[in-house]
Amino acid sequence: MKTYISMLRGINVSGQKKIKMADLRAMFEAAGYSNVRSYVQSGNVIFDADSEDSAAVTAAIEAAIMETFGFDVSVFLRDAGDFRRILDGNPYLPRAGVDPKRLYVTFLRSTPAAELVENTEVPAGSSDEFTVEGDLVYLHCPSGYGTTKLSNTFFERKLAMPATTRNWNTINALYKMASDT
């Protein structure tokens, strides 16, 4: 049995792709997953699965969402070990004066091509910064995520793949929930 953390892209945002968390948890249970629990309304679900094949689990969840709710949603799947590495690897956290409330992590579908990463720059005039590490983008947005140009859409366009972002508090909470099983 393996504990996974799934993050759904773009549900319950601006009235689009609305899914009640109780309905989402029920869908996960109907798909055969156990110990299902959710965190906030943005599609964060922690669950246990018999399969160690994360690609197969991701595909099964995406198919179940389409069948149950009738729309396509990108699912990003990680485990507690991945989240521990994320927490330990944030390059901005050790800096003096960095407010953890201004830290975010963008999850990518896979590791982007090196040339795409090299050609991705912070827009002129921005104090925001990012670091790409494998299939993650660490973000430091001193003025907050609501004002940054470094959005999911920015990285999806620049790195040519789906992305979803979570704030540092959510990263910590999901890790704790996945570790407390």
mmCIF file with all atom_site columns, N, CA and C in Angstrom, residues 17-88:
data_model
loop_
_atom_site.group_PDB
_atom_site.id
_atom_site.type_symbol
_atom_site.label_atom_id
_atom_site.label_alt_id
_atom_site.label_comp_id
_atom_site.label_asym_id
_atom_site.label_entity_id
_atom_site.label_seq_id
_atom_site.pdbx_PDB_ins_code
_atom_site.Cartn_x
_atom_site.Cartn_y
_atom_site.Cartn_z
_atom_site.occupancy
_atom_site.B_iso_or_equiv
_atom_site.pdbx_formal_charge
_atom_site.auth_seq_id
_atom_site.auth_comp_id
_atom_site.auth_asym_id
_atom_site.auth_atom_id
_atom_site.pdbx_PDB_model_num
ATOM 1   N N  . LYS A 1 17 ? -15.413 24.143 -13.374 1.00 0.00 ? 17 LYS A N  1
ATOM 2   C CA . LYS A 1 17 ? -15.102 22.761 -12.985 1.00 0.00 ? 17 LYS A CA 1
ATOM 3   C C  . LYS A 1 17 ? -15.361 22.549 -11.494 1.00 0.00 ? 17 LYS A C  1
ATOM 4   N N  . LYS A 1 18 ? -16.579 22.826 -11.082 1.00 0.00 ? 18 LYS A N  1
ATOM 5   C CA . LYS A 1 18 ? -16.941 22.731 -9.671  1.00 0.00 ? 18 LYS A CA 1
ATOM 6   C C  . LYS A 1 18 ? -17.105 21.270 -9.258  1.00 0.00 ? 18 LYS A C  1
ATOM 7   N N  . ILE A 1 19 ? -16.418 20.920 -8.187  1.00 0.00 ? 19 ILE A N  1
ATOM 8   C CA . ILE A 1 19 ? -16.524 19.586 -7.601  1.00 0.00 ? 19 ILE A CA 1
ATOM 9   C C  . ILE A 1 19 ? -16.563 19.756 -6.087  1.00 0.00 ? 19 ILE A C  1
ATOM 10  N N  . LYS A 1 20 ? -17.578 19.228 -5.455  1.00 0.00 ? 20 LYS A N  1
ATOM 11  C CA . LYS A 1 20 ? -17.616 19.216 -3.993  1.00 0.00 ? 20 LYS A CA 1
ATOM 12  C C  . LYS A 1 20 ? -16.606 18.180 -3.508  1.00 0.00 ? 20 LYS A C  1
ATOM 13  N N  . MET A 1 21 ? -15.889 18.531 -2.441  1.00 0.00 ? 21 MET A N  1
ATOM 14  C CA . MET A 1 21 ? -14.860 17.627 -1.938  1.00 0.00 ? 21 MET A CA 1
ATOM 15  C C  . MET A 1 21 ? -15.452 16.299 -1.474  1.00 0.00 ? 21 MET A C  1
ATOM 16  N N  . ALA A 1 22 ? -16.649 16.310 -0.918  1.00 0.00 ? 22 ALA A N  1
ATOM 17  C CA . ALA A 1 22 ? -17.295 15.051 -0.518  1.00 0.00 ? 22 ALA A CA 1
ATOM 18  C C  . ALA A 1 22 ? -17.526 14.165 -1.738  1.00 0.00 ? 22 ALA A C  1
ATOM 19  N N  . ASP A 1 23 ? -17.931 14.768 -2.848  1.00 0.00 ? 23 ASP A N  1
ATOM 20  C CA . ASP A 1 23 ? -18.140 14.004 -4.085  1.00 0.00 ? 23 ASP A CA 1
ATOM 21  C C  . ASP A 1 23 ? -16.815 13.496 -4.645  1.00 0.00 ? 23 ASP A C  1
ATOM 22  N N  . LEU A 1 24 ? -15.777 14.304 -4.538  1.00 0.00 ? 24 LEU A N  1
ATOM 23  C CA . LEU A 1 24 ? -14.463 13.889 -5.021  1.00 0.00 ? 24 LEU A CA 1
ATOM 24  C C  . LEU A 1 24 ? -13.923 12.732 -4.182  1.00 0.00 ? 24 LEU A C  1
ATOM 25  N N  . ARG A 1 25 ? -14.064 12.830 -2.863  1.00 0.00 ? 25 ARG A N  1
ATOM 26  C CA . ARG A 1 25 ? -13.623 11.730 -1.997  1.00 0.00 ? 25 ARG A CA 1
ATOM 27  C C  . ARG A 1 25 ? -14.398 10.454 -2.322  1.00 0.00 ? 25 ARG A C  1
ATOM 28  N N  . ALA A 1 26 ? -15.695 10.581 -2.534  1.00 0.00 ? 26 ALA A N  1
ATOM 29  C CA . ALA A 1 26 ? -16.521 9.417  -2.880  1.00 0.00 ? 26 ALA A CA 1
ATOM 30  C C  . ALA A 1 26 ? -16.060 8.803  -4.201  1.00 0.00 ? 26 ALA A C  1
ATOM 31  N N  . MET A 1 27 ? -15.686 9.623  -5.159  1.00 0.00 ? 27 MET A N  1
ATOM 32  C CA . MET A 1 27 ? -15.188 9.111  -6.435  1.00 0.00 ? 27 MET A CA 1
ATOM 33  C C  . MET A 1 27 ? -13.898 8.320  -6.237  1.00 0.00 ? 27 MET A C  1
ATOM 34  N N  . PHE A 1 28 ? -12.979 8.853  -5.414  1.00 0.00 ? 28 PHE A N  1
ATOM 35  C CA . PHE A 1 28 ? -11.733 8.138  -5.127  1.00 0.00 ? 28 PHE A CA 1
ATOM 36  C C  . PHE A 1 28 ? -12.033 6.787  -4.478  1.00 0.00 ? 28 PHE A C  1
ATOM 37  N N  . GLU A 1 29 ? -12.952 6.772  -3.532  1.00 0.00 ? 29 GLU A N  1
ATOM 38  C CA . GLU A 1 29 ? -13.312 5.515  -2.866  1.00 0.00 ? 29 GLU A CA 1
ATOM 39  C C  . GLU A 1 29 ? -13.942 4.536  -3.845  1.00 0.00 ? 29 GLU A C  1
ATOM 40  N N  . ALA A 1 30 ? -14.823 5.026  -4.714  1.00 0.00 ? 30 ALA A N  1
ATOM 41  C CA . ALA A 1 30 ? -15.459 4.168  -5.717  1.00 0.00 ? 30 ALA A CA 1
ATOM 42  C C  . ALA A 1 30 ? -14.430 3.605  -6.698  1.00 0.00 ? 30 ALA A C  1
ATOM 43  N N  . ALA A 1 31 ? -13.335 4.331  -6.899  1.00 0.00 ? 31 ALA A N  1
ATOM 44  C CA . ALA A 1 31 ? -12.267 3.871  -7.790  1.00 0.00 ? 31 ALA A CA 1
ATOM 45  C C  . ALA A 1 31 ? -11.356 2.851  -7.110  1.00 0.00 ? 31 ALA A C  1
ATOM 46  N N  . GLY A 1 32 ? -11.616 2.556  -5.831  1.00 0.00 ? 32 GLY A N  1
ATOM 47  C CA . GLY A 1 32 ? -10.871 1.516  -5.135  1.00 0.00 ? 32 GLY A CA 1
ATOM 48  C C  . GLY A 1 32 ? -9.764  2.001  -4.229  1.00 0.00 ? 32 GLY A C  1
ATOM 49  N N  . TYR A 1 33 ? -9.674  3.304  -4.003  1.00 0.00 ? 33 TYR A N  1
ATOM 50  C CA . TYR A 1 33 ? -8.642  3.834  -3.123  1.00 0.00 ? 33 TYR A CA 1
ATOM 51  C C  . TYR A 1 33 ? -9.168  3.906  -1.696  1.00 0.00 ? 33 TYR A C  1
ATOM 52  N N  . SER A 1 34 ? -8.260  3.851  -0.728  1.00 0.00 ? 34 SER A N  1
ATOM 53  C CA . SER A 1 34 ? -8.670  3.833  0.678   1.00 0.00 ? 34 SER A CA 1
ATOM 54  C C  . SER A 1 34 ? -8.035  4.993  1.443   1.00 0.00 ? 34 SER A C  1
ATOM 55  N N  . ASN A 1 35 ? -8.505  5.157  2.683   1.00 0.00 ? 35 ASN A N  1
ATOM 56  C CA . ASN A 1 35 ? -8.000  6.206  3.567   1.00 0.00 ? 35 ASN A CA 1
ATOM 57  C C  . ASN A 1 35 ? -8.006  7.565  2.857   1.00 0.00 ? 35 ASN A C  1
ATOM 58  N N  . VAL A 1 36 ? -9.095  7.853  2.163   1.00 0.00 ? 36 VAL A N  1
ATOM 59  C CA . VAL A 1 36 ? -9.218  9.057  1.329   1.00 0.00 ? 36 VAL A CA 1
ATOM 60  C C  . VAL A 1 36 ? -9.585  10.254 2.199   1.00 0.00 ? 36 VAL A C  1
ATOM 61  N N  . ARG A 1 37 ? -8.816  11.338 2.072   1.00 0.00 ? 37 ARG A N  1
ATOM 62  C CA . ARG A 1 37 ? -9.138  12.587 2.756   1.00 0.00 ? 37 ARG A CA 1
ATOM 63  C C  . ARG A 1 37 ? -8.704  13.744 1.873   1.00 0.00 ? 37 ARG A C  1
ATOM 64  N N  . SER A 1 38 ? -9.337  14.885 2.080   1.00 0.00 ? 38 SER A N  1
ATOM 65  C CA . SER A 1 38 ? -9.035  16.045 1.238   1.00 0.00 ? 38 SER A CA 1
ATOM 66  C C  . SER A 1 38 ? -8.596  17.219 2.104   1.00 0.00 ? 38 SER A C  1
ATOM 67  N N  . TYR A 1 39 ? -7.955  18.173 1.437   1.00 0.00 ? 39 TYR A N  1
ATOM 68  C CA . TYR A 1 39 ? -7.496  19.384 2.107   1.00 0.00 ? 39 TYR A CA 1
ATOM 69  C C  . TYR A 1 39 ? -7.933  20.582 1.281   1.00 0.00 ? 39 TYR A C  1
ATOM 70  N N  . VAL A 1 40 ? -8.639  21.487 1.871   1.00 0.00 ? 40 VAL A N  1
ATOM 71  C CA . VAL A 1 40 ? -9.254  22.670 1.273   1.00 0.00 ? 40 VAL A CA 1
ATOM 72  C C  . VAL A 1 40 ? -10.054 22.313 0.022   1.00 0.00 ? 40 VAL A C  1
ATOM 73  N N  . GLN A 1 41 ? -10.543 23.310 -0.674  1.00 0.00 ? 41 GLN A N  1
ATOM 74  C CA . GLN A 1 41 ? -11.486 23.081 -1.777  1.00 0.00 ? 41 GLN A CA 1
ATOM 75  C C  . GLN A 1 41 ? -10.836 23.032 -3.158  1.00 0.00 ? 41 GLN A C  1
ATOM 76  N N  . SER A 1 42 ? -9.514  23.041 -3.229  1.00 0.00 ? 42 SER A N  1
ATOM 77  C CA . SER A 1 42 ? -8.865  23.161 -4.536  1.00 0.00 ? 42 SER A CA 1
ATOM 78  C C  . SER A 1 42 ? -8.395  21.839 -5.125  1.00 0.00 ? 42 SER A C  1
ATOM 79  N N  . GLY A 1 43 ? -8.922  20.729 -4.617  1.00 0.00 ? 43 GLY A N  1
ATOM 80  C CA . GLY A 1 43 ? -8.614  19.448 -5.241  1.00 0.00 ? 43 GLY A CA 1
ATOM 81  C C  . GLY A 1 43 ? -7.351  18.782 -4.760  1.00 0.00 ? 43 GLY A C  1
ATOM 82  N N  . ASN A 1 44 ? -7.078  18.861 -3.470  1.00 0.00 ? 44 ASN A N  1
ATOM 83  C CA . ASN A 1 44 ? -5.952  18.157 -2.868  1.00 0.00 ? 44 ASN A CA 1
ATOM 84  C C  . ASN A 1 44 ? -6.512  16.932 -2.165  1.00 0.00 ? 44 ASN A C  1
ATOM 85  N N  . VAL A 1 45 ? -6.104  15.740 -2.612  1.00 0.00 ? 45 VAL A N  1
ATOM 86  C CA . VAL A 1 45 ? -6.631  14.505 -2.038  1.00 0.00 ? 45 VAL A CA 1
ATOM 87  C C  . VAL A 1 45 ? -5.465  13.597 -1.677  1.00 0.00 ? 45 VAL A C  1
ATOM 88  N N  . ILE A 1 46 ? -5.475  13.124 -0.442  1.00 0.00 ? 46 ILE A N  1
ATOM 89  C CA . ILE A 1 46 ? -4.487  12.170 0.040   1.00 0.00 ? 46 ILE A CA 1
ATOM 90  C C  . ILE A 1 46 ? -5.203  10.836 0.136   1.00 0.00 ? 46 ILE A C  1
ATOM 91  N N  . PHE A 1 47 ? -4.552  9.763  -0.338  1.00 0.00 ? 47 PHE A N  1
ATOM 92  C CA . PHE A 1 47 ? -5.215  8.458  -0.353  1.00 0.00 ? 47 PHE A CA 1
ATOM 93  C C  . PHE A 1 47 ? -4.172  7.350  -0.415  1.00 0.00 ? 47 PHE A C  1
ATOM 94  N N  . ASP A 1 48 ? -4.618  6.138  -0.141  1.00 0.00 ? 48 ASP A N  1
ATOM 95  C CA . ASP A 1 48 ? -3.774  4.953  -0.240  1.00 0.00 ? 48 ASP A CA 1
ATOM 96  C C  . ASP A 1 48 ? -4.202  4.141  -1.455  1.00 0.00 ? 48 ASP A C  1
ATOM 97  N N  . ALA A 1 49 ? -3.201  3.573  -2.138  1.00 0.00 ? 49 ALA A N  1
ATOM 98  C CA . ALA A 1 49 ? -3.463  2.747  -3.317  1.00 0.00 ? 49 ALA A CA 1
ATOM 99  C C  . ALA A 1 49 ? -2.598  1.498  -3.257  1.00 0.00 ? 49 ALA A C  1
ATOM 100 N N  . ASP A 1 50 ? -3.095  0.429  -3.835  1.00 0.00 ? 50 ASP A N  1
ATOM 101 C CA . ASP A 1 50 ? -2.317  -0.806 -3.915  1.00 0.00 ? 50 ASP A CA 1
ATOM 102 C C  . ASP A 1 50 ? -1.189  -0.687 -4.936  1.00 0.00 ? 50 ASP A C  1
ATOM 103 N N  . SER A 1 51 ? -1.364  0.156  -5.933  1.00 0.00 ? 51 SER A N  1
ATOM 104 C CA . SER A 1 51 ? -0.410  0.268  -7.035  1.00 0.00 ? 51 SER A CA 1
ATOM 105 C C  . SER A 1 51 ? 0.758   1.189  -6.693  1.00 0.00 ? 51 SER A C  1
ATOM 106 N N  . GLU A 1 52 ? 1.945   0.764  -7.088  1.00 0.00 ? 52 GLU A N  1
ATOM 107 C CA . GLU A 1 52 ? 3.150   1.594  -6.987  1.00 0.00 ? 52 GLU A CA 1
ATOM 108 C C  . GLU A 1 52 ? 3.381   2.363  -8.290  1.00 0.00 ? 52 GLU A C  1
ATOM 109 N N  . ASP A 1 53 ? 2.563   2.100  -9.299  1.00 0.00 ? 53 ASP A N  1
ATOM 110 C CA . ASP A 1 53 ? 2.708   2.719  -10.620 1.00 0.00 ? 53 ASP A CA 1
ATOM 111 C C  . ASP A 1 53 ? 1.968   4.051  -10.637 1.00 0.00 ? 53 ASP A C  1
ATOM 112 N N  . SER A 1 54 ? 2.689   5.135  -10.345 1.00 0.00 ? 54 SER A N  1
ATOM 113 C CA . SER A 1 54 ? 2.033   6.439  -10.216 1.00 0.00 ? 54 SER A CA 1
ATOM 114 C C  . SER A 1 54 ? 1.427   6.915  -11.534 1.00 0.00 ? 54 SER A C  1
ATOM 115 N N  . ALA A 1 55 ? 2.029   6.562  -12.665 1.00 0.00 ? 55 ALA A N  1
ATOM 116 C CA . ALA A 1 55 ? 1.461   6.965  -13.959 1.00 0.00 ? 55 ALA A CA 1
ATOM 117 C C  . ALA A 1 55 ? 0.109   6.292  -14.182 1.00 0.00 ? 55 ALA A C  1
ATOM 118 N N  . ALA A 1 56 ? 0.008   5.019  -13.817 1.00 0.00 ? 56 ALA A N  1
ATOM 119 C CA . ALA A 1 56 ? -1.265  4.302  -13.974 1.00 0.00 ? 56 ALA A CA 1
ATOM 120 C C  . ALA A 1 56 ? -2.318  4.859  -13.021 1.00 0.00 ? 56 ALA A C  1
ATOM 121 N N  . VAL A 1 57 ? -1.921  5.185  -11.801 1.00 0.00 ? 57 VAL A N  1
ATOM 122 C CA . VAL A 1 57 ? -2.863  5.756  -10.828 1.00 0.00 ? 57 VAL A CA 1
ATOM 123 C C  . VAL A 1 57 ? -3.340  7.125  -11.317 1.00 0.00 ? 57 VAL A C  1
ATOM 124 N N  . THR A 1 58 ? -2.427  7.938  -11.816 1.00 0.00 ? 58 THR A N  1
ATOM 125 C CA . THR A 1 58 ? -2.794  9.255  -12.349 1.00 0.00 ? 58 THR A CA 1
ATOM 126 C C  . THR A 1 58 ? -3.807  9.116  -13.478 1.00 0.00 ? 58 THR A C  1
ATOM 127 N N  . ALA A 1 59 ? -3.525  8.227  -14.420 1.00 0.00 ? 59 ALA A N  1
ATOM 128 C CA . ALA A 1 59 ? -4.432  8.021  -15.561 1.00 0.00 ? 59 ALA A CA 1
ATOM 129 C C  . ALA A 1 59 ? -5.799  7.529  -15.095 1.00 0.00 ? 59 ALA A C  1
ATOM 130 N N  . ALA A 1 60 ? -5.814  6.640  -14.099 1.00 0.00 ? 60 ALA A N  1
ATOM 131 C CA . ALA A 1 60 ? -7.084  6.117  -13.580 1.00 0.00 ? 60 ALA A CA 1
ATOM 132 C C  . ALA A 1 60 ? -7.907  7.226  -12.918 1.00 0.00 ? 60 ALA A C  1
ATOM 133 N N  . ILE A 1 61 ? -7.252  8.102  -12.175 1.00 0.00 ? 61 ILE A N  1
ATOM 134 C CA . ILE A 1 61 ? -7.967  9.208  -11.517 1.00 0.00 ? 61 ILE A CA 1
ATOM 135 C C  . ILE A 1 61 ? -8.515  10.178 -12.561 1.00 0.00 ? 61 ILE A C  1
ATOM 136 N N  . GLU A 1 62 ? -7.704  10.533 -13.543 1.00 0.00 ? 62 GLU A N  1
ATOM 137 C CA . GLU A 1 62 ? -8.174  11.441 -14.594 1.00 0.00 ? 62 GLU A CA 1
ATOM 138 C C  . GLU A 1 62 ? -9.372  10.852 -15.333 1.00 0.00 ? 62 GLU A C  1
ATOM 139 N N  . ALA A 1 63 ? -9.325  9.543  -15.608 1.00 0.00 ? 63 ALA A N  1
ATOM 140 C CA . ALA A 1 63 ? -10.451 8.882  -16.287 1.00 0.00 ? 63 ALA A CA 1
ATOM 141 C C  . ALA A 1 63 ? -11.689 8.868  -15.399 1.00 0.00 ? 63 ALA A C  1
ATOM 142 N N  . ALA A 1 64 ? -11.501 8.617  -14.101 1.00 0.00 ? 64 ALA A N  1
ATOM 143 C CA . ALA A 1 64 ? -12.641 8.594  -13.171 1.00 0.00 ? 64 ALA A CA 1
ATOM 144 C C  . ALA A 1 64 ? -13.278 9.979  -13.048 1.00 0.00 ? 64 ALA A C  1
ATOM 145 N N  . ILE A 1 65 ? -12.472 11.020 -13.052 1.00 0.00 ? 65 ILE A N  1
ATOM 146 C CA . ILE A 1 65 ? -13.012 12.387 -12.996 1.00 0.00 ? 65 ILE A CA 1
ATOM 147 C C  . ILE A 1 65 ? -13.833 12.671 -14.247 1.00 0.00 ? 65 ILE A C  1
ATOM 148 N N  . MET A 1 66 ? -13.316 12.289 -15.401 1.00 0.00 ? 66 MET A N  1
ATOM 149 C CA . MET A 1 66 ? -14.051 12.499 -16.651 1.00 0.00 ? 66 MET A CA 1
ATOM 150 C C  . MET A 1 66 ? -15.378 11.738 -16.617 1.00 0.00 ? 66 MET A C  1
ATOM 151 N N  . GLU A 1 67 ? -15.330 10.498 -16.176 1.00 0.00 ? 67 GLU A N  1
ATOM 152 C CA . GLU A 1 67 ? -16.543 9.669  -16.135 1.00 0.00 ? 67 GLU A CA 1
ATOM 153 C C  . GLU A 1 67 ? -17.550 10.186 -15.109 1.00 0.00 ? 67 GLU A C  1
ATOM 154 N N  . THR A 1 68 ? -17.068 10.593 -13.944 1.00 0.00 ? 68 THR A N  1
ATOM 155 C CA . THR A 1 68 ? -17.948 11.003 -12.852 1.00 0.00 ? 68 THR A CA 1
ATOM 156 C C  . THR A 1 68 ? -18.466 12.429 -13.004 1.00 0.00 ? 68 THR A C  1
ATOM 157 N N  . PHE A 1 69 ? -17.573 13.342 -13.386 1.00 0.00 ? 69 PHE A N  1
ATOM 158 C CA . PHE A 1 69 ? -17.928 14.767 -13.390 1.00 0.00 ? 69 PHE A CA 1
ATOM 159 C C  . PHE A 1 69 ? -18.059 15.370 -14.789 1.00 0.00 ? 69 PHE A C  1
ATOM 160 N N  . GLY A 1 70 ? -17.553 14.653 -15.796 1.00 0.00 ? 70 GLY A N  1
ATOM 161 C CA . GLY A 1 70 ? -17.746 15.086 -17.173 1.00 0.00 ? 70 GLY A CA 1
ATOM 162 C C  . GLY A 1 70 ? -16.789 16.139 -17.685 1.00 0.00 ? 70 GLY A C  1
ATOM 163 N N  . PHE A 1 71 ? -15.656 16.309 -17.024 1.00 0.00 ? 71 PHE A N  1
ATOM 164 C CA . PHE A 1 71 ? -14.669 17.225 -17.579 1.00 0.00 ? 71 PHE A CA 1
ATOM 165 C C  . PHE A 1 71 ? -13.247 16.725 -17.353 1.00 0.00 ? 71 PHE A C  1
ATOM 166 N N  . ASP A 1 72 ? -12.370 17.242 -18.208 1.00 0.00 ? 72 ASP A N  1
ATOM 167 C CA . ASP A 1 72 ? -10.967 16.862 -18.206 1.00 0.00 ? 72 ASP A CA 1
ATOM 168 C C  . ASP A 1 72 ? -10.225 17.688 -17.162 1.00 0.00 ? 72 ASP A C  1
ATOM 169 N N  . VAL A 1 73 ? -9.512  17.011 -16.279 1.00 0.00 ? 73 VAL A N  1
ATOM 170 C CA . VAL A 1 73 ? -8.733  17.678 -15.238 1.00 0.00 ? 73 VAL A CA 1
ATOM 171 C C  . VAL A 1 73 ? -7.355  17.024 -15.191 1.00 0.00 ? 73 VAL A C  1
ATOM 172 N N  . SER A 1 74 ? -6.311  17.839 -15.198 1.00 0.00 ? 74 SER A N  1
ATOM 173 C CA . SER A 1 74 ? -4.958  17.312 -15.030 1.00 0.00 ? 74 SER A CA 1
ATOM 174 C C  . SER A 1 74 ? -4.732  17.001 -13.557 1.00 0.00 ? 74 SER A C  1
ATOM 175 N N  . VAL A 1 75 ? -4.195  15.815 -13.302 1.00 0.00 ? 75 VAL A N  1
ATOM 176 C CA . VAL A 1 75 ? -3.905  15.370 -11.937 1.00 0.00 ? 75 VAL A CA 1
ATOM 177 C C  . VAL A 1 75 ? -2.392  15.254 -11.786 1.00 0.00 ? 75 VAL A C  1
ATOM 178 N N  . PHE A 1 76 ? -1.883  15.782 -10.691 1.00 0.00 ? 76 PHE A N  1
ATOM 179 C CA . PHE A 1 76 ? -0.463  15.721 -10.377 1.00 0.00 ? 76 PHE A CA 1
ATOM 180 C C  . PHE A 1 76 ? -0.325  14.879 -9.122  1.00 0.00 ? 76 PHE A C  1
ATOM 181 N N  . LEU A 1 77 ? 0.447   13.807 -9.213  1.00 0.00 ? 77 LEU A N  1
ATOM 182 C CA . LEU A 1 77 ? 0.534   12.827 -8.136  1.00 0.00 ? 77 LEU A CA 1
ATOM 183 C C  . LEU A 1 77 ? 1.956   12.777 -7.586  1.00 0.00 ? 77 LEU A C  1
ATOM 184 N N  . ARG A 1 78 ? 2.066   12.843 -6.267  1.00 0.00 ? 78 ARG A N  1
ATOM 185 C CA . ARG A 1 78 ? 3.347   12.700 -5.592  1.00 0.00 ? 78 ARG A CA 1
ATOM 186 C C  . ARG A 1 78 ? 3.111   11.864 -4.333  1.00 0.00 ? 78 ARG A C  1
ATOM 187 N N  . ASP A 1 79 ? 4.208   11.494 -3.653  1.00 0.00 ? 79 ASP A N  1
ATOM 188 C CA . ASP A 1 79 ? 4.067   10.785 -2.385  1.00 0.00 ? 79 ASP A CA 1
ATOM 189 C C  . ASP A 1 79 ? 4.727   11.596 -1.272  1.00 0.00 ? 79 ASP A C  1
ATOM 190 N N  . ALA A 1 80 ? 4.625   11.104 -0.043  1.00 0.00 ? 80 ALA A N  1
ATOM 191 C CA . ALA A 1 80 ? 5.158   11.848 1.103   1.00 0.00 ? 80 ALA A CA 1
ATOM 192 C C  . ALA A 1 80 ? 6.660   12.073 0.975   1.00 0.00 ? 80 ALA A C  1
ATOM 193 N N  . GLY A 1 81 ? 7.379   11.090 0.438   1.00 0.00 ? 81 GLY A N  1
ATOM 194 C CA . GLY A 1 81 ? 8.816   11.258 0.231   1.00 0.00 ? 81 GLY A CA 1
ATOM 195 C C  . GLY A 1 81 ? 9.124   12.399 -0.724  1.00 0.00 ? 81 GLY A C  1
ATOM 196 N N  . ASP A 1 82 ? 8.330   12.501 -1.785  1.00 0.00 ? 82 ASP A N  1
ATOM 197 C CA . ASP A 1 82 ? 8.491   13.619 -2.721  1.00 0.00 ? 82 ASP A CA 1
ATOM 198 C C  . ASP A 1 82 ? 8.279   14.946 -2.000  1.00 0.00 ? 82 ASP A C  1
ATOM 199 N N  . PHE A 1 83 ? 7.246   14.998 -1.160  1.00 0.00 ? 83 PHE A N  1
ATOM 200 C CA . PHE A 1 83 ? 6.953   16.245 -0.444  1.00 0.00 ? 83 PHE A CA 1
ATOM 201 C C  . PHE A 1 83 ? 8.043   16.571 0.573   1.00 0.00 ? 83 PHE A C  1
ATOM 202 N N  . ARG A 1 84 ? 8.631   15.558 1.194   1.00 0.00 ? 84 ARG A N  1
ATOM 203 C CA . ARG A 1 84 ? 9.744   15.804 2.116   1.00 0.00 ? 84 ARG A CA 1
ATOM 204 C C  . ARG A 1 84 ? 10.901  16.453 1.359   1.00 0.00 ? 84 ARG A C  1
ATOM 205 N N  . ARG A 1 85 ? 11.193  15.930 0.159   1.00 0.00 ? 85 ARG A N  1
ATOM 206 C CA . ARG A 1 85 ? 12.268  16.502 -0.657  1.00 0.00 ? 85 ARG A CA 1
ATOM 207 C C  . ARG A 1 85 ? 11.930  17.936 -1.087  1.00 0.00 ? 85 ARG A C  1
ATOM 208 N N  . ILE A 1 86 ? 10.661  18.190 -1.377  1.00 0.00 ? 86 ILE A N  1
ATOM 209 C CA . ILE A 1 86 ? 10.233  19.549 -1.736  1.00 0.00 ? 86 ILE A CA 1
ATOM 210 C C  . ILE A 1 86 ? 10.471  20.497 -0.564  1.00 0.00 ? 86 ILE A C  1
ATOM 211 N N  . LEU A 1 87 ? 10.068  20.061 0.630   1.00 0.00 ? 87 LEU A N  1
ATOM 212 C CA . LEU A 1 87 ? 10.240  20.896 1.820   1.00 0.00 ? 87 LEU A CA 1
ATOM 213 C C  . LEU A 1 87 ? 11.713  21.155 2.114   1.00 0.00 ? 87 LEU A C  1
ATOM 214 N N  . ASP A 1 88 ? 12.533  20.129 1.930   1.00 0.00 ? 88 ASP A N  1
ATOM 215 C CA . ASP A 1 88 ? 13.963  20.264 2.211   1.00 0.00 ? 88 ASP A CA 1
ATOM 216 C C  . ASP A 1 88 ? 14.712  21.024 1.118   1.00 0.00 ? 88 ASP A C  1
#
